[in-house]
PDB file of C-alpha atoms in Angstrom:
ATOM      1  CA  UNK A 552      67.857 -56.008  -2.517  1.00 40.00           C
ATOM      2  CA  UNK A 553      65.319 -57.000  -4.993  1.00 49.00           C
ATOM      3  CA  UNK A 554      62.532 -55.285  -3.118  1.00 47.00           C
ATOM      4  CA  UNK A 555      64.796 -52.001  -2.664  1.00 48.00           C
ATOM      5  CA  UNK A 556      64.930 -51.918  -6.220  1.00 47.00           C
ATOM      6  CA  UNK A 557      60.978 -51.618  -7.107  1.00 52.00           C
ATOM      7  CA  UNK A 558      60.369 -49.128  -4.285  1.00 53.00           C
ATOM      8  CA  UNK A 559      61.486 -45.823  -6.908  1.00 55.00           C
ATOM      9  CA  UNK A 560      59.176 -47.031  -9.598  1.00 56.00           C
ATOM     10  CA  UNK A 561      56.327 -47.278  -7.641  1.00 56.00           C
ATOM     11  CA  UNK A 562      56.845 -43.667  -5.669  1.00 57.00           C
ATOM     12  CA  UNK A 563      56.974 -42.804  -9.660  1.00 52.00           C
ATOM     13  CA  UNK A 564      54.022 -44.271 -10.347  1.00 57.00           C
ATOM     14  CA  UNK A 565      51.908 -42.383  -7.657  1.00 60.00           C
ATOM     15  CA  UNK A 566      53.529 -39.216  -8.630  1.00 60.00           C
ATOM     16  CA  UNK A 567      52.359 -39.654 -12.293  1.00 55.00           C
ATOM     17  CA  UNK A 568      48.779 -40.915 -11.005  1.00 57.00           C
ATOM     18  CA  UNK A 569      48.376 -37.649  -8.885  1.00 58.00           C
ATOM     19  CA  UNK A 570      49.435 -35.068 -11.538  1.00 57.00           C
ATOM     20  CA  UNK A 571      46.503 -36.828 -13.724  1.00 50.00           C
ATOM     21  CA  UNK A 572      44.039 -36.271 -11.058  1.00 52.00           C
ATOM     22  CA  UNK A 573      45.195 -32.584 -10.817  1.00 54.00           C
ATOM     23  CA  UNK A 574      45.072 -32.214 -14.294  1.00 51.00           C
ATOM     24  CA  UNK A 575      41.471 -33.668 -14.432  1.00 50.00           C
ATOM     25  CA  UNK A 576      40.296 -31.227 -11.866  1.00 49.00           C
ATOM     26  CA  UNK A 577      40.582 -28.212 -14.091  1.00 48.00           C
ATOM     27  CA  UNK A 578      42.189 -25.937 -11.368  1.00 45.00           C
ATOM     28  CA  UNK A 579      38.994 -25.387  -9.671  1.00 43.00           C
ATOM     29  CA  UNK A 580      39.795 -23.902  -5.998  1.00 41.00           C
ATOM     30  CA  UNK A 581      38.492 -26.038  -3.162  1.00 39.00           C
ATOM     31  CA  UNK A 582      35.274 -23.581  -2.740  1.00 41.00           C
ATOM     32  CA  UNK A 583      34.422 -23.908  -6.049  1.00 41.00           C
ATOM     33  CA  UNK A 584      34.251 -19.943  -6.389  1.00 40.00           C
ATOM     34  CA  UNK A 585      36.364 -19.984  -9.823  1.00 39.00           C
ATOM     35  CA  UNK A 586      33.139 -22.008 -11.375  1.00 38.00           C
ATOM     36  CA  UNK A 587      30.370 -19.992  -9.508  1.00 37.00           C
ATOM     37  CA  UNK A 588      27.692 -18.002 -12.286  1.00 38.00           C
ATOM     38  CA  UNK A 589      25.048 -15.255 -11.271  1.00 41.00           C
ATOM     39  CA  UNK A 590      21.934 -16.987  -9.965  1.00 43.00           C
ATOM     40  CA  UNK A 591      23.776 -19.953  -8.404  1.00 44.00           C
ATOM     41  CA  UNK A 592      24.914 -21.019  -4.828  1.00 47.00           C
ATOM     42  CA  UNK A 593      28.251 -19.432  -5.278  1.00 47.00           C
ATOM     43  CA  UNK A 594      27.284 -15.841  -6.560  1.00 50.00           C
ATOM     44  CA  UNK A 595      27.377 -12.810  -4.471  1.00 61.00           C
ATOM     45  CA  UNK A 596      24.326 -10.143  -4.520  1.00 61.00           C
ATOM     46  CA  UNK A 597      24.482  -6.807  -3.118  1.00 66.00           C
ATOM     47  CA  UNK A 598      22.948  -6.595   0.043  1.00 67.00           C
ATOM     48  CA  UNK A 599      19.326  -5.082   0.260  1.00 73.00           C
ATOM     49  CA  UNK A 600      18.765  -1.812   2.135  1.00 77.00           C
ATOM     50  CA  UNK A 601      16.030  -2.788   5.094  1.00 84.00           C
ATOM     51  CA  UNK A 602      13.122  -0.687   5.406  1.00 87.00           C
ATOM     52  CA  UNK A 603      13.046   2.499   7.372  1.00 91.00           C
ATOM     53  CA  UNK A 604       9.913   1.430   9.501  1.00 92.00           C
ATOM     54  CA  UNK A 605       9.803  -1.415  10.951  1.00 91.00           C
ATOM     55  CA  UNK A 606       6.296  -1.699  12.651  1.00 90.00           C
ATOM     56  CA  UNK A 607       3.083  -0.659  12.095  1.00 93.00           C
ATOM     57  CA  UNK A 608       0.737   1.465  14.264  1.00 91.00           C
ATOM     58  CA  UNK A 609      -3.041  -0.214  15.780  1.00 90.00           C
ATOM     59  CA  UNK A 610      -5.417   1.095  13.343  1.00 90.00           C
ATOM     60  CA  UNK A 611      -8.744   1.231  14.958  1.00 93.00           C
ATOM     61  CA  UNK A 612      -7.446   3.459  17.481  1.00 89.00           C
ATOM     62  CA  UNK A 613      -5.084   5.435  15.722  1.00 89.00           C
ATOM     63  CA  UNK A 614      -7.529   7.692  14.008  1.00 92.00           C
ATOM     64  CA  UNK A 615      -8.951  10.406  15.780  1.00 91.00           C
ATOM     65  CA  UNK A 616     -12.148  10.302  17.494  1.00 91.00           C
ATOM     66  CA  UNK A 617     -12.810  13.873  16.456  1.00 92.00           C
ATOM     67  CA  UNK A 618     -11.826  13.070  12.542  1.00 94.00           C
ATOM     68  CA  UNK A 619     -14.047   9.809  12.910  1.00 94.00           C
ATOM     69  CA  UNK A 620     -17.015  12.451  13.981  1.00 93.00           C
ATOM     70  CA  UNK A 621     -16.274  14.410  10.799  1.00 93.00           C
ATOM     71  CA  UNK A 622     -15.917  11.764   8.102  1.00 95.00           C
ATOM     72  CA  UNK A 623     -19.049   9.786   9.547  1.00 94.00           C
ATOM     73  CA  UNK A 624     -20.992  12.445  11.112  1.00 91.00           C
ATOM     74  CA  UNK A 625     -23.840  11.174  13.448  1.00 86.00           C
ATOM     75  CA  UNK A 626     -27.005  12.969  13.878  1.00 75.00           C
ATOM     76  CA  UNK A 627     -29.973  12.766  15.944  1.00 63.00           C
ATOM     77  CA  UNK A 628     -28.696  10.878  18.624  1.00 56.00           C
ATOM     78  CA  UNK A 629     -26.767  10.961  21.616  1.00 51.00           C
ATOM     79  CA  UNK A 630     -23.119  10.456  20.497  1.00 52.00           C
ATOM     80  CA  UNK A 631     -22.052   8.706  23.743  1.00 54.00           C
ATOM     81  CA  UNK A 632     -24.410   5.942  23.266  1.00 62.00           C
ATOM     82  CA  UNK A 633     -23.723   2.250  22.852  1.00 60.00           C
ATOM     83  CA  UNK A 634     -24.310   2.216  19.010  1.00 77.00           C
ATOM     84  CA  UNK A 635     -22.335   5.392  18.317  1.00 83.00           C
ATOM     85  CA  UNK A 636     -19.462   4.238  20.681  1.00 84.00           C
ATOM     86  CA  UNK A 637     -19.349   0.945  18.614  1.00 86.00           C
ATOM     87  CA  UNK A 638     -19.258   2.916  15.234  1.00 89.00           C
ATOM     88  CA  UNK A 639     -16.185   4.737  16.111  1.00 91.00           C
ATOM     89  CA  UNK A 640     -14.700   1.519  17.410  1.00 92.00           C
ATOM     90  CA  UNK A 641     -14.208   0.276  14.097  1.00 93.00           C
ATOM     91  CA  UNK A 642     -13.385  -3.313  13.088  1.00 94.00           C
ATOM     92  CA  UNK A 643     -10.293  -4.696  12.526  1.00 94.00           C
ATOM     93  CA  UNK A 644      -9.254  -6.268   9.266  1.00 93.00           C
ATOM     94  CA  UNK A 645      -8.298  -9.964   9.203  1.00 90.00           C
ATOM     95  CA  UNK A 646      -4.764 -10.377   8.255  1.00 87.00           C
ATOM     96  CA  UNK A 647      -2.412 -13.132   9.055  1.00 86.00           C
ATOM     97  CA  UNK A 648       0.753 -11.025   9.885  1.00 90.00           C
ATOM     98  CA  UNK A 649      -0.145  -7.762  11.849  1.00 89.00           C
ATOM     99  CA  UNK A 650       3.736  -6.822  11.475  1.00 91.00           C
ATOM    100  CA  UNK A 651       3.180  -6.676   7.675  1.00 94.00           C
ATOM    101  CA  UNK A 652      -0.406  -5.833   7.060  1.00 95.00           C
ATOM    102  CA  UNK A 653      -3.042  -4.221   9.473  1.00 96.00           C
ATOM    103  CA  UNK A 654      -6.300  -2.508   8.733  1.00 96.00           C
ATOM    104  CA  UNK A 655      -9.855  -0.976  10.040  1.00 97.00           C
ATOM    105  CA  UNK A 656     -13.230  -0.398   8.762  1.00 97.00           C
ATOM    106  CA  UNK A 657     -15.838   1.764   9.697  1.00 96.00           C
ATOM    107  CA  UNK A 658     -19.607   1.756   8.702  1.00 95.00           C
ATOM    108  CA  UNK A 659     -22.447   4.460   9.322  1.00 93.00           C
ATOM    109  CA  UNK A 660     -25.691   3.280   8.432  1.00 91.00           C
ATOM    110  CA  UNK A 661     -28.521   5.990   8.329  1.00 87.00           C
ATOM    111  CA  UNK A 662     -32.183   6.342   6.356  1.00 87.00           C
ATOM    112  CA  UNK A 663     -30.433   8.627   3.654  1.00 86.00           C
ATOM    113  CA  UNK A 664     -27.943   5.798   2.779  1.00 90.00           C
ATOM    114  CA  UNK A 665     -24.448   4.722   4.152  1.00 92.00           C
ATOM    115  CA  UNK A 666     -20.880   5.770   4.508  1.00 94.00           C
ATOM    116  CA  UNK A 667     -17.730   3.575   4.721  1.00 96.00           C
ATOM    117  CA  UNK A 668     -14.530   4.209   5.629  1.00 97.00           C
ATOM    118  CA  UNK A 669     -11.307   1.855   5.438  1.00 97.00           C
ATOM    119  CA  UNK A 670      -7.753   2.663   6.494  1.00 97.00           C
ATOM    120  CA  UNK A 671      -4.694  -0.284   5.603  1.00 97.00           C
ATOM    121  CA  UNK A 672      -1.263   0.165   6.193  1.00 96.00           C
ATOM    122  CA  UNK A 673       1.004  -2.518   4.454  1.00 96.00           C
ATOM    123  CA  UNK A 674       4.646  -2.700   5.579  1.00 96.00           C
ATOM    124  CA  UNK A 675       6.525  -4.074   2.469  1.00 95.00           C
ATOM    125  CA  UNK A 676       9.661  -5.973   2.631  1.00 94.00           C
ATOM    126  CA  UNK A 677      11.840  -6.983  -0.102  1.00 93.00           C
ATOM    127  CA  UNK A 678      12.742 -10.457  -0.967  1.00 90.00           C
ATOM    128  CA  UNK A 679      14.081  -9.329  -4.319  1.00 89.00           C
ATOM    129  CA  UNK A 680      18.272  -9.776  -4.089  1.00 88.00           C
ATOM    130  CA  UNK A 681      19.810  -6.171  -4.501  1.00 89.00           C
ATOM    131  CA  UNK A 682      16.094  -4.644  -4.111  1.00 93.00           C
ATOM    132  CA  UNK A 683      15.626  -2.585  -0.857  1.00 94.00           C
ATOM    133  CA  UNK A 684      12.136  -2.713   0.937  1.00 94.00           C
ATOM    134  CA  UNK A 685      11.868   0.977  -0.020  1.00 95.00           C
ATOM    135  CA  UNK A 686      12.147   0.350  -3.935  1.00 95.00           C
ATOM    136  CA  UNK A 687       9.734  -2.538  -3.863  1.00 95.00           C
ATOM    137  CA  UNK A 688       7.293  -0.480  -1.804  1.00 96.00           C
ATOM    138  CA  UNK A 689       7.908   1.879  -5.008  1.00 96.00           C
ATOM    139  CA  UNK A 690       6.980  -0.863  -7.293  1.00 96.00           C
ATOM    140  CA  UNK A 691       4.108  -1.938  -5.467  1.00 97.00           C
ATOM    141  CA  UNK A 692       2.879   1.828  -5.489  1.00 97.00           C
ATOM    142  CA  UNK A 693       3.344   1.974  -9.121  1.00 96.00           C
ATOM    143  CA  UNK A 694       1.443  -0.651 -10.172  1.00 96.00           C
ATOM    144  CA  UNK A 695      -1.556   0.693  -7.999  1.00 96.00           C
ATOM    145  CA  UNK A 696      -1.505   4.134  -9.667  1.00 96.00           C
ATOM    146  CA  UNK A 697      -1.055   2.502 -13.253  1.00 95.00           C
ATOM    147  CA  UNK A 698      -4.469   0.389 -12.717  1.00 95.00           C
ATOM    148  CA  UNK A 699      -6.074   3.683 -11.024  1.00 94.00           C
ATOM    149  CA  UNK A 700      -4.992   5.238 -14.548  1.00 93.00           C
ATOM    150  CA  UNK A 701      -3.728   8.336 -12.734  1.00 92.00           C
ATOM    151  CA  UNK A 702      -2.233  10.629 -14.667  1.00 88.00           C
ATOM    152  CA  UNK A 703       1.838  10.911 -14.626  1.00 79.00           C
ATOM    153  CA  UNK A 704       2.795  13.822 -12.472  1.00 64.00           C
ATOM    154  CA  UNK A 705       6.518  14.907 -13.459  1.00 49.00           C
ATOM    155  CA  UNK A 706       7.152  15.822  -9.356  1.00 51.00           C
ATOM    156  CA  UNK A 707       6.470  11.697  -8.776  1.00 50.00           C
ATOM    157  CA  UNK A 708       9.307   9.721  -9.783  1.00 50.00           C
ATOM    158  CA  UNK A 709       7.365   6.410  -8.597  1.00 52.00           C
ATOM    159  CA  UNK A 710       4.359   7.381 -10.888  1.00 43.00           C
ATOM    160  CA  UNK A 711       6.203   8.171 -13.755  1.00 44.00           C
ATOM    161  CA  UNK A 712       7.643   4.440 -14.430  1.00 45.00           C
ATOM    162  CA  UNK A 713       4.081   3.214 -13.139  1.00 45.00           C
ATOM    163  CA  UNK A 714       3.264   2.136 -16.770  1.00 42.00           C
ATOM    164  CA  UNK A 715       5.910   0.322 -17.225  1.00 42.00           C
ATOM    165  CA  UNK A 716       6.194  -1.456 -14.312  1.00 43.00           C
ATOM    166  CA  UNK A 717       2.609  -2.781 -14.392  1.00 40.00           C
ATOM    167  CA  UNK A 718       2.999  -3.851 -18.048  1.00 39.00           C
ATOM    168  CA  UNK A 719       5.979  -5.648 -17.258  1.00 38.00           C
ATOM    169  CA  UNK A 720       4.499  -7.492 -14.411  1.00 40.00           C
ATOM    170  CA  UNK A 721       1.425  -8.165 -16.423  1.00 38.00           C
ATOM    171  CA  UNK A 722      -0.947  -5.887 -13.900  1.00 40.00           C
ATOM    172  CA  UNK A 723      -1.243  -5.328 -10.098  1.00 37.00           C
ATOM    173  CA  UNK A 724       0.633  -7.519  -7.983  1.00 37.00           C
ATOM    174  CA  UNK A 725      -1.012 -10.382  -5.989  1.00 34.00           C
ATOM    175  CA  UNK A 726      -2.876  -8.965  -3.389  1.00 36.00           C
ATOM    176  CA  UNK A 727      -2.212  -5.223  -4.443  1.00 37.00           C
ATOM    177  CA  UNK A 728      -5.020  -3.133  -5.316  1.00 37.00           C
ATOM    178  CA  UNK A 729      -6.070   0.678  -5.967  1.00 37.00           C
ATOM    179  CA  UNK A 730      -8.076   0.455  -2.652  1.00 39.00           C
ATOM    180  CA  UNK A 731     -10.530  -1.623  -0.962  1.00 39.00           C
ATOM    181  CA  UNK A 732     -14.078  -0.998  -1.788  1.00 37.00           C
ATOM    182  CA  UNK A 733     -16.714  -2.454   0.840  1.00 37.00           C
ATOM    183  CA  UNK A 734     -19.667  -2.858  -1.816  1.00 36.00           C
ATOM    184  CA  UNK A 735     -17.826  -3.334  -5.202  1.00 36.00           C
ATOM    185  CA  UNK A 736     -18.912  -2.100  -8.262  1.00 36.00           C
ATOM    186  CA  UNK A 737     -15.890   0.377  -8.374  1.00 37.00           C
ATOM    187  CA  UNK A 738     -15.089  -1.319 -11.858  1.00 36.00           C
ATOM    188  CA  UNK A 739     -18.464   0.374 -13.552  1.00 38.00           C
ATOM    189  CA  UNK A 740     -17.893   3.455 -12.149  1.00 39.00           C
ATOM    190  CA  UNK A 741     -16.693   6.904 -14.264  1.00 39.00           C
ATOM    191  CA  UNK A 742     -14.489   9.792 -12.915  1.00 39.00           C
ATOM    192  CA  UNK A 743     -15.996  12.780 -12.008  1.00 40.00           C
ATOM    193  CA  UNK A 744     -15.842  15.904 -14.170  1.00 38.00           C
ATOM    194  CA  UNK A 745     -12.656  17.885 -13.436  1.00 37.00           C
ATOM    195  CA  UNK A 746     -12.652  21.269 -12.546  1.00 36.00           C
ATOM    196  CA  UNK A 747      -9.934  23.963 -13.528  1.00 32.00           C
ATOM    197  CA  UNK A 748      -6.892  24.825 -11.655  1.00 33.00           C
ATOM    198  CA  UNK A 749      -5.341  22.921  -8.788  1.00 36.00           C
ATOM    199  CA  UNK A 750      -5.115  23.976  -5.014  1.00 40.00           C
ATOM    200  CA  UNK A 751      -3.798  22.350  -1.783  1.00 41.00           C
ATOM    201  CA  UNK A 752      -7.223  21.577   0.984  1.00 43.00           C
ATOM    202  CA  UNK A 753      -8.151  24.160   3.163  1.00 40.00           C
ATOM    203  CA  UNK A 754      -7.877  24.308   6.999  1.00 37.00           C
ATOM    204  CA  UNK A 755     -11.467  22.580   7.202  1.00 40.00           C
ATOM    205  CA  UNK A 756     -10.242  19.744   4.774  1.00 44.00           C
ATOM    206  CA  UNK A 757     -11.769  20.730   1.743  1.00 44.00           C
ATOM    207  CA  UNK A 758      -9.853  21.581  -1.407  1.00 48.00           C
ATOM    208  CA  UNK A 759      -8.963  25.286  -2.044  1.00 44.00           C
ATOM    209  CA  UNK A 760     -11.466  27.129  -4.599  1.00 41.00           C
ATOM    210  CA  UNK A 761     -10.772  25.844  -7.764  1.00 42.00           C
ATOM    211  CA  UNK A 762      -8.976  22.896  -7.229  1.00 54.00           C
ATOM    212  CA  UNK A 763      -9.160  20.120  -9.519  1.00 79.00           C
ATOM    213  CA  UNK A 764     -11.274  17.271  -8.392  1.00 85.00           C
ATOM    214  CA  UNK A 765     -10.142  14.592 -10.852  1.00 90.00           C
ATOM    215  CA  UNK A 766      -7.975  11.382 -10.123  1.00 93.00           C
ATOM    216  CA  UNK A 767      -4.489  12.861  -9.772  1.00 94.00           C
ATOM    217  CA  UNK A 768      -1.102  12.823  -8.051  1.00 96.00           C
ATOM    218  CA  UNK A 769      -0.808  14.438  -4.646  1.00 95.00           C
ATOM    219  CA  UNK A 770       2.299  15.957  -4.935  1.00 92.00           C
ATOM    220  CA  UNK A 771       2.519  17.012  -0.905  1.00 91.00           C
ATOM    221  CA  UNK A 772       2.118  13.708   0.803  1.00 94.00           C
ATOM    222  CA  UNK A 773       4.327  10.979   1.519  1.00 93.00           C
ATOM    223  CA  UNK A 774       6.761  10.394  -0.760  1.00 95.00           C
ATOM    224  CA  UNK A 775       4.225   9.273  -3.681  1.00 96.00           C
ATOM    225  CA  UNK A 776       0.482   9.572  -3.390  1.00 97.00           C
ATOM    226  CA  UNK A 777      -2.706   9.647  -5.599  1.00 97.00           C
ATOM    227  CA  UNK A 778      -6.146  10.090  -4.980  1.00 97.00           C
ATOM    228  CA  UNK A 779      -8.946   8.491  -7.103  1.00 96.00           C
ATOM    229  CA  UNK A 780     -12.655   9.666  -7.598  1.00 95.00           C
ATOM    230  CA  UNK A 781     -15.221   7.598  -8.997  1.00 94.00           C
ATOM    231  CA  UNK A 782     -19.069   8.279  -8.985  1.00 92.00           C
ATOM    232  CA  UNK A 783     -21.181   4.704  -9.880  1.00 90.00           C
ATOM    233  CA  UNK A 784     -24.881   4.296 -10.060  1.00 87.00           C
ATOM    234  CA  UNK A 785     -26.362   1.218  -9.138  1.00 80.00           C
ATOM    235  CA  UNK A 786     -29.638  -0.103  -8.541  1.00 78.00           C
ATOM    236  CA  UNK A 787     -29.656   0.804  -4.672  1.00 76.00           C
ATOM    237  CA  UNK A 788     -28.982   4.300  -5.582  1.00 83.00           C
ATOM    238  CA  UNK A 789     -25.676   6.581  -6.293  1.00 90.00           C
ATOM    239  CA  UNK A 790     -22.497   6.598  -4.538  1.00 91.00           C
ATOM    240  CA  UNK A 791     -19.127   8.026  -4.676  1.00 94.00           C
ATOM    241  CA  UNK A 792     -15.685   6.049  -4.108  1.00 95.00           C
ATOM    242  CA  UNK A 793     -12.806   8.090  -2.983  1.00 96.00           C
ATOM    243  CA  UNK A 794      -9.473   6.213  -2.558  1.00 97.00           C
ATOM    244  CA  UNK A 795      -6.095   7.802  -1.392  1.00 98.00           C
ATOM    245  CA  UNK A 796      -3.196   5.631  -1.649  1.00 97.00           C
ATOM    246  CA  UNK A 797       0.086   6.896  -0.022  1.00 97.00           C
ATOM    247  CA  UNK A 798       3.592   5.634   0.309  1.00 97.00           C
ATOM    248  CA  UNK A 799       5.903   6.510   3.011  1.00 96.00           C
ATOM    249  CA  UNK A 800       9.597   4.912   2.738  1.00 95.00           C
ATOM    250  CA  UNK A 801       8.371   1.583   2.577  1.00 96.00           C
ATOM    251  CA  UNK A 802       5.166   1.666   3.982  1.00 96.00           C
ATOM    252  CA  UNK A 803       2.037   1.873   1.608  1.00 97.00           C
ATOM    253  CA  UNK A 804      -1.202   3.416   3.180  1.00 97.00           C
ATOM    254  CA  UNK A 805      -4.861   3.078   1.440  1.00 97.00           C
ATOM    255  CA  UNK A 806      -7.650   5.099   2.768  1.00 97.00           C
ATOM    256  CA  UNK A 807     -11.033   4.122   0.945  1.00 97.00           C
ATOM    257  CA  UNK A 808     -13.857   6.477   1.822  1.00 97.00           C
ATOM    258  CA  UNK A 809     -17.282   6.581  -0.157  1.00 95.00           C
ATOM    259  CA  UNK A 810     -20.833   7.696   1.010  1.00 93.00           C
ATOM    260  CA  UNK A 811     -24.041   5.524  -0.881  1.00 92.00           C
ATOM    261  CA  UNK A 812     -27.543   8.010  -1.286  1.00 91.00           C
ATOM    262  CA  UNK A 813     -30.549   6.103  -1.682  1.00 88.00           C
ATOM    263  CA  UNK A 814     -31.594   9.259  -3.578  1.00 87.00           C
ATOM    264  CA  UNK A 815     -30.181   9.345  -6.884  1.00 83.00           C
ATOM    265  CA  UNK A 816     -30.920  12.885  -7.006  1.00 85.00           C
ATOM    266  CA  UNK A 817     -28.597  13.398  -4.160  1.00 87.00           C
ATOM    267  CA  UNK A 818     -25.114  12.932  -5.708  1.00 88.00           C
ATOM    268  CA  UNK A 819     -22.304  12.716  -2.763  1.00 90.00           C
ATOM    269  CA  UNK A 820     -20.322  16.055  -3.632  1.00 91.00           C
ATOM    270  CA  UNK A 821     -16.723  15.275  -4.767  1.00 92.00           C
ATOM    271  CA  UNK A 822     -15.270  18.386  -2.893  1.00 93.00           C
ATOM    272  CA  UNK A 823     -16.442  17.568   0.847  1.00 93.00           C
ATOM    273  CA  UNK A 824     -15.594  13.830   0.144  1.00 96.00           C
ATOM    274  CA  UNK A 825     -12.045  14.561  -1.342  1.00 95.00           C
ATOM    275  CA  UNK A 826     -11.206  17.082   1.330  1.00 95.00           C
ATOM    276  CA  UNK A 827     -12.374  15.037   4.288  1.00 96.00           C
ATOM    277  CA  UNK A 828     -10.328  12.247   2.667  1.00 96.00           C
ATOM    278  CA  UNK A 829      -7.023  14.452   2.406  1.00 96.00           C
ATOM    279  CA  UNK A 830      -7.065  15.532   5.856  1.00 95.00           C
ATOM    280  CA  UNK A 831      -7.444  12.035   6.912  1.00 96.00           C
ATOM    281  CA  UNK A 832      -4.226  11.147   4.892  1.00 96.00           C
ATOM    282  CA  UNK A 833      -2.190  13.792   6.284  1.00 95.00           C
ATOM    283  CA  UNK A 834      -3.488  13.401   9.894  1.00 94.00           C
ATOM    284  CA  UNK A 835      -2.148   9.413   9.284  1.00 93.00           C
ATOM    285  CA  UNK A 836       1.026  11.059   7.859  1.00 92.00           C
ATOM    286  CA  UNK A 837       2.287  13.383  10.236  1.00 90.00           C
ATOM    287  CA  UNK A 838       1.058  10.962  13.311  1.00 80.00           C
ATOM    288  CA  UNK A 839       3.221   7.470  12.306  1.00 71.00           C
ATOM    289  CA  UNK A 840       5.532   9.113   9.258  1.00 73.00           C
ATOM    290  CA  UNK A 841       6.642  12.474  10.128  1.00 61.00           C
ATOM    291  CA  UNK A 842       9.968  11.249  11.945  1.00 56.00           C
TER     292      UNK A 842
END
């Protein structure tokens, strides 16, 4: 009978202990969701929109051979010869992930000088919560345009925010550039003098009469695009570098085309090189990004 008298007291003590432990828990749910904060494991962010393009073209075989003949004209020899076939075959750029970045290089050497052509494709993937692949590509394009000091065009939303993006990030993103320069020296160059007026390339690829040849935004290429033109004097001669960068959704395409002349009195013409580079850019856009 004495043992039974102590049972209600023990049960009361157990109930009080459970109440104290519950109060110390702060009322948090079993999953801890009430304590989650932005940036912590318990927080949620809107899913980023995947990019429109999930693959890249094979770059060396992607450029039409007739286009290569126009950009890298071979004279005085059989175009079916072994050397010419090797020239137009190109050399694939070394990349560590061909699903994300591919490129190809061509080089034509003559007694009068050298021509280089490089084409690069980068498929941008965003790893930032709430930032889509296309938004990330737009940011990277803007930084390249700002680094190249391209004048802002009101028709280009990416270019309008380029200066702010570059300033906020401290310059171009790692691995991003305003275009490959096969033989360097571009930093010392100065833009070619602008001509008055504006215009699009003609059917032959050359800008229409009176078109501006200064570095500028290209409003009719991809979602965003710009062209840069630099004339550079060096000890080995003079060369003109043309860079075109355009964005199609989450892919950034860079074309670098230059002509070197050993005779400093023979200056490569802006109109000719820009026209050929723009014709190539539109060919690439129509071929892979036209859908």
